[in-house]
Amino acid sequence: MAKIFDGLAGLALFSGSSKVLDQYYQAVAQGDGNFQSATVRKARALFKTPPSTPPWKEKGAKEADPGKLSTVRAMRTIIDADRTSQSKDPDVTASIITYKALDRLQILAEAAAKPGLSEAERASLARSFDKGLRDLQSYMSGATLDKLRLLFGELSSHTESNKLGGDVNSFTGQTRVLARSADGLLQGVSGSERIEITLGNRDGKGRTDTVTLDLSTLGQPPRLGEVVKALNAKIGSIALTTSDGSPLLDGAGRPIPRWGAQFTLELVGEDQWAIGYRLPANETVRLGQAGAPDSIMVVSAQTDDNGTTMAMRRVDNPQDETANARPLDRIGAIDRDATAREAAKNDEAKRPKGPDGKPLPPPDPTKLADLDVRAMATDASGSSYVVGTTDGDFGAYRSTGKTTLFVTKLDSAGHVLWQHPLGEPGTSTGGAISVDAAGTVTVSGTVSGDRDRTVSMDDDMVVARFTASGQKIFSTAIRSGGDDSATAVTVGADGSIYVGGQTSRDGVRQNFVFQIDAGGNLRQRATLATDTGGTIKALAVDPRSGALLALTRDDASAVLRTLDPATITEQAQFDLGAVDARALAVSSEGRVAVAGATTGTAVAGAQANGLTGGRDAFVTQLDATLANARTSYVGGGGDDQADSVAFIGDAIVIGGRTKGDLAGTRTGKVDGFTARIALDSGAVGAIAQFGTYEESVGPVLVGRVPGPGSALQALGLPSGDLGGVEAPDLASQTGLHGKDEAIGAAGDRFQLRLNDMPAFTVEIDKDETIRTLADKIKRKLGKAVTVTAPVVEGRATLKISVTPGNSLKIMPGPQDQDALPRLGLEAGTLISDKPPAKDEPKVKPGGKFALSLTTTLSLASREQAKTAVDAIKQAIARVQGAYSSLYWSPAKAALLDKTQGQPIDARTQKQIDSYRSALTRLGG
């Protein structure tokens, strides 16, 4: 038999209207309690909560009194201390504290729902509301309760984290669809190409092997299955050997392969076949096509009415006059709260219906966060590293609402291999990047606010180093006692890091270059003799001489300087003139290129061509002594500018933006372009212009990647490294801080409490992975909770579920050390009930009451404030229902007697019928 009073609890839980609850309260107040059945007497004996008067029944009580608005806004927290409750009963105390907090949130929300608010006033209310909502969530996740279960969100027995890079034993992937059958012909292959495969260990130690597959040795024209089989045969031909070079044999007398990498045929759809690959986690595979020319990787921000994304393109055969920037992929950062609010609007009942009468699929609710693309560097393997800033979610990172620097690693086909945050608790902006010969990534930026859990009143420079897999090696702050900002970074052959930036103290600004050793220790600093308004735009190291080059922009002109890397003293300089110089590159032979924009002013030195009018992009070539300058201009008489420069093959390539028609007709509001400039002569060669209707292209970044050639393109495989293993530690992926006993640093944390047992703390260790975290929690909780970390397609998720008869409280850590947000876990309580026993009372005090709140509620607009008001009112009704469930009432007796066949008077019967009608409307 269904438990009718549990149905009433469900009514309080799910009903969006308070009318039914009002009927319930009326029944409680009017009943005389004179019931004599044994069932009633037994049930009534369970209700022992001491009498109390809730705030909404106090004399003169006024719901959401707007006169208290200023008091609520001035509160440090909307959560009252336990001692403010007059009751010693924990359920009564928690109900009253929760009600008062909700009442205060309603005051804020109703104030924000009024018309005519200024932006500043609305923003202030929104901040107070957001903090109050999170304070309430934190309180409810740890509140002491007895018979009640008050839940901030929805009722659930399980939860899971965001998807994280798995601690995997292998790396898998697949290409695009290539053929309609496993033996299908490959399009775009001549059959004479030679594919080079280099195999090695991911730690860079031990031997490497290179084998070459000559497609001319296969059947012509080549077929998909035959190529896959031949690739595996080449890899398998390399055997493990003994110390004398003899091959090791298995039990059947066959050579044991040295490498475990394999290519596979994958059926990815009906008559759709692709190439898959499976790499052991400790192996690397690098692909190339003999004789293929280098390509240009192009990365830029692209903005339309929906927001900004990072777009990847590649220019193959850049020396070809018909070269074009082929689109590869686009990625964005997600505004998590705005997306959740948009998804909530997609109510099935409100969606238009299709011809079949069913609601049409909801529109994509994804809302993009702000995104800025700052700089890019490429390595010898063909990977590109992009640094930018965002206040949204990306990769495994979950935003805390502050702008953060991030690094994205791409393969030569533009696929994302990993995305990691800088991992600073404060706001991090700016961004410069450099990659050394070993593939180590160095990033510089500016951090505002707290760092290393210490409060800083000034902006500080920060330098961080990552391995090629994205694991953070160190992060070092550079403080001067004033506001500092980092604008450039480069790395010397000995591993020394040079950071360029500006410091401002007592109104005086100076430009500095700092030298940091490979371990992150500051070695020296030097002031550059620039104007007070000057900026260090870029740094680079001459790979032949080791000289340090600095490009600065003063009030009057742009200057290129050569510095002694040992002392950071100036040795030579070249004044380019009153132009906007932005980018710097040095070739392996010591050639120097500077790029930027100029309006009507020629760059100093020889001219390869003339200005075109308006603003022109320019690139200036110099030799290692900063002599023999020659400048080339790229423009169409309108607004053109260069953002980046690189040496690629036997030419210089610039990336830039145009509002004109450089190579065809402009497509978007602002288009991007790449231009090839001949060495020595400075002749302007192939220009590839690109854009999208109604979109604006941001700064265009270019870098060299190995050309894929026709064979790899036909196979859908990237040139350079195939796939990539992401650092599995949570600190690198999410920005969490791990416990480091060597330096006495505490780790981020959260708490768990199983049933009525004491709470325990889960602290993130320095090298914590999703798998070690799952094992740590499992050891503490035992069989009452199921904890897993399954890996699907290289991504792992921490999953926690309680077994029947148990509950688990998930409580946040301290404000500046809370691990839950970065893991994508919500504070709250997981509950799983046992099936009811046959003799269990149909009516008993307490129960489960979910408030169905979410931290995505916002007061950012009037409409959102109205939605918040409705949600808070429903939550208040449910808290009132929870409080009333603790006390005996005639309505409860009437319900019991109804279930036992006892006679019921007409008035009570009418109340019961009203409850049943309401439950029926709710699907009960």
GROMACS .gro file of C-alpha atoms in nm, residues 461 478 485 487-490 497-503 510-516 522-530 535-540 548-552 561 563-565 567-569:
model
   48
  461MET     CA    1   5.415   3.865  -1.294
  478ILE     CA    2   5.787   3.792  -0.963
  485SER     CA    3   5.261   4.287  -1.585
  487THR     CA    4   5.423   4.084  -2.178
  488ALA     CA    5   5.688   3.855  -2.331
  489VAL     CA    6   5.883   3.535  -2.264
  490THR     CA    7   6.154   3.328  -2.433
  497ILE     CA    8   6.389   3.184  -1.899
  498TYR     CA    9   6.374   3.552  -1.992
  499VAL     CA   10   6.058   3.742  -1.905
  500GLY     CA   11   5.982   4.091  -2.030
  501GLY     CA   12   5.736   4.316  -1.859
  502GLN     CA   13   5.654   4.639  -1.690
  503THR     CA   14   5.634   4.747  -1.329
  510GLN     CA   15   5.972   5.095  -1.594
  511ASN     CA   16   6.041   4.809  -1.835
  512PHE     CA   17   6.231   4.510  -1.700
  513VAL     CA   18   6.378   4.186  -1.828
  514PHE     CA   19   6.404   3.911  -1.567
  515GLN     CA   20   6.619   3.599  -1.590
  516ILE     CA   21   6.486   3.283  -1.422
  522LEU     CA   22   6.497   3.444  -1.009
  523ARG     CA   23   6.861   3.511  -1.105
  524GLN     CA   24   6.871   3.873  -1.215
  525ARG     CA   25   6.669   4.165  -1.340
  526ALA     CA   26   6.762   4.457  -1.562
  527THR     CA   27   6.590   4.780  -1.657
  528LEU     CA   28   6.559   4.865  -2.026
  529ALA     CA   29   6.620   5.228  -2.114
  530THR     CA   30   6.282   5.296  -2.274
  535THR     CA   31   5.629   4.831  -2.352
  536ILE     CA   32   5.831   4.517  -2.420
  537LYS     CA   33   5.636   4.360  -2.705
  538ALA     CA   34   5.841   4.044  -2.767
  539LEU     CA   35   6.158   3.856  -2.674
  540ALA     CA   36   6.355   3.597  -2.872
  548LEU     CA   37   6.878   3.791  -2.648
  549LEU     CA   38   6.659   4.016  -2.866
  550ALA     CA   39   6.395   4.252  -2.727
  551LEU     CA   40   6.133   4.437  -2.930
  552THR     CA   41   6.007   4.746  -2.749
  561ARG     CA   42   6.760   4.565  -2.918
  563LEU     CA   43   7.109   4.213  -2.520
  564ASP     CA   44   7.389   4.013  -2.361
  565PRO     CA   45   7.202   3.716  -2.208
  567THR     CA   46   7.415   4.048  -1.801
  568ILE     CA   47   7.101   4.165  -1.985
  569THR     CA   48   7.290   4.474  -2.103
   0.00000   0.00000   0.00000
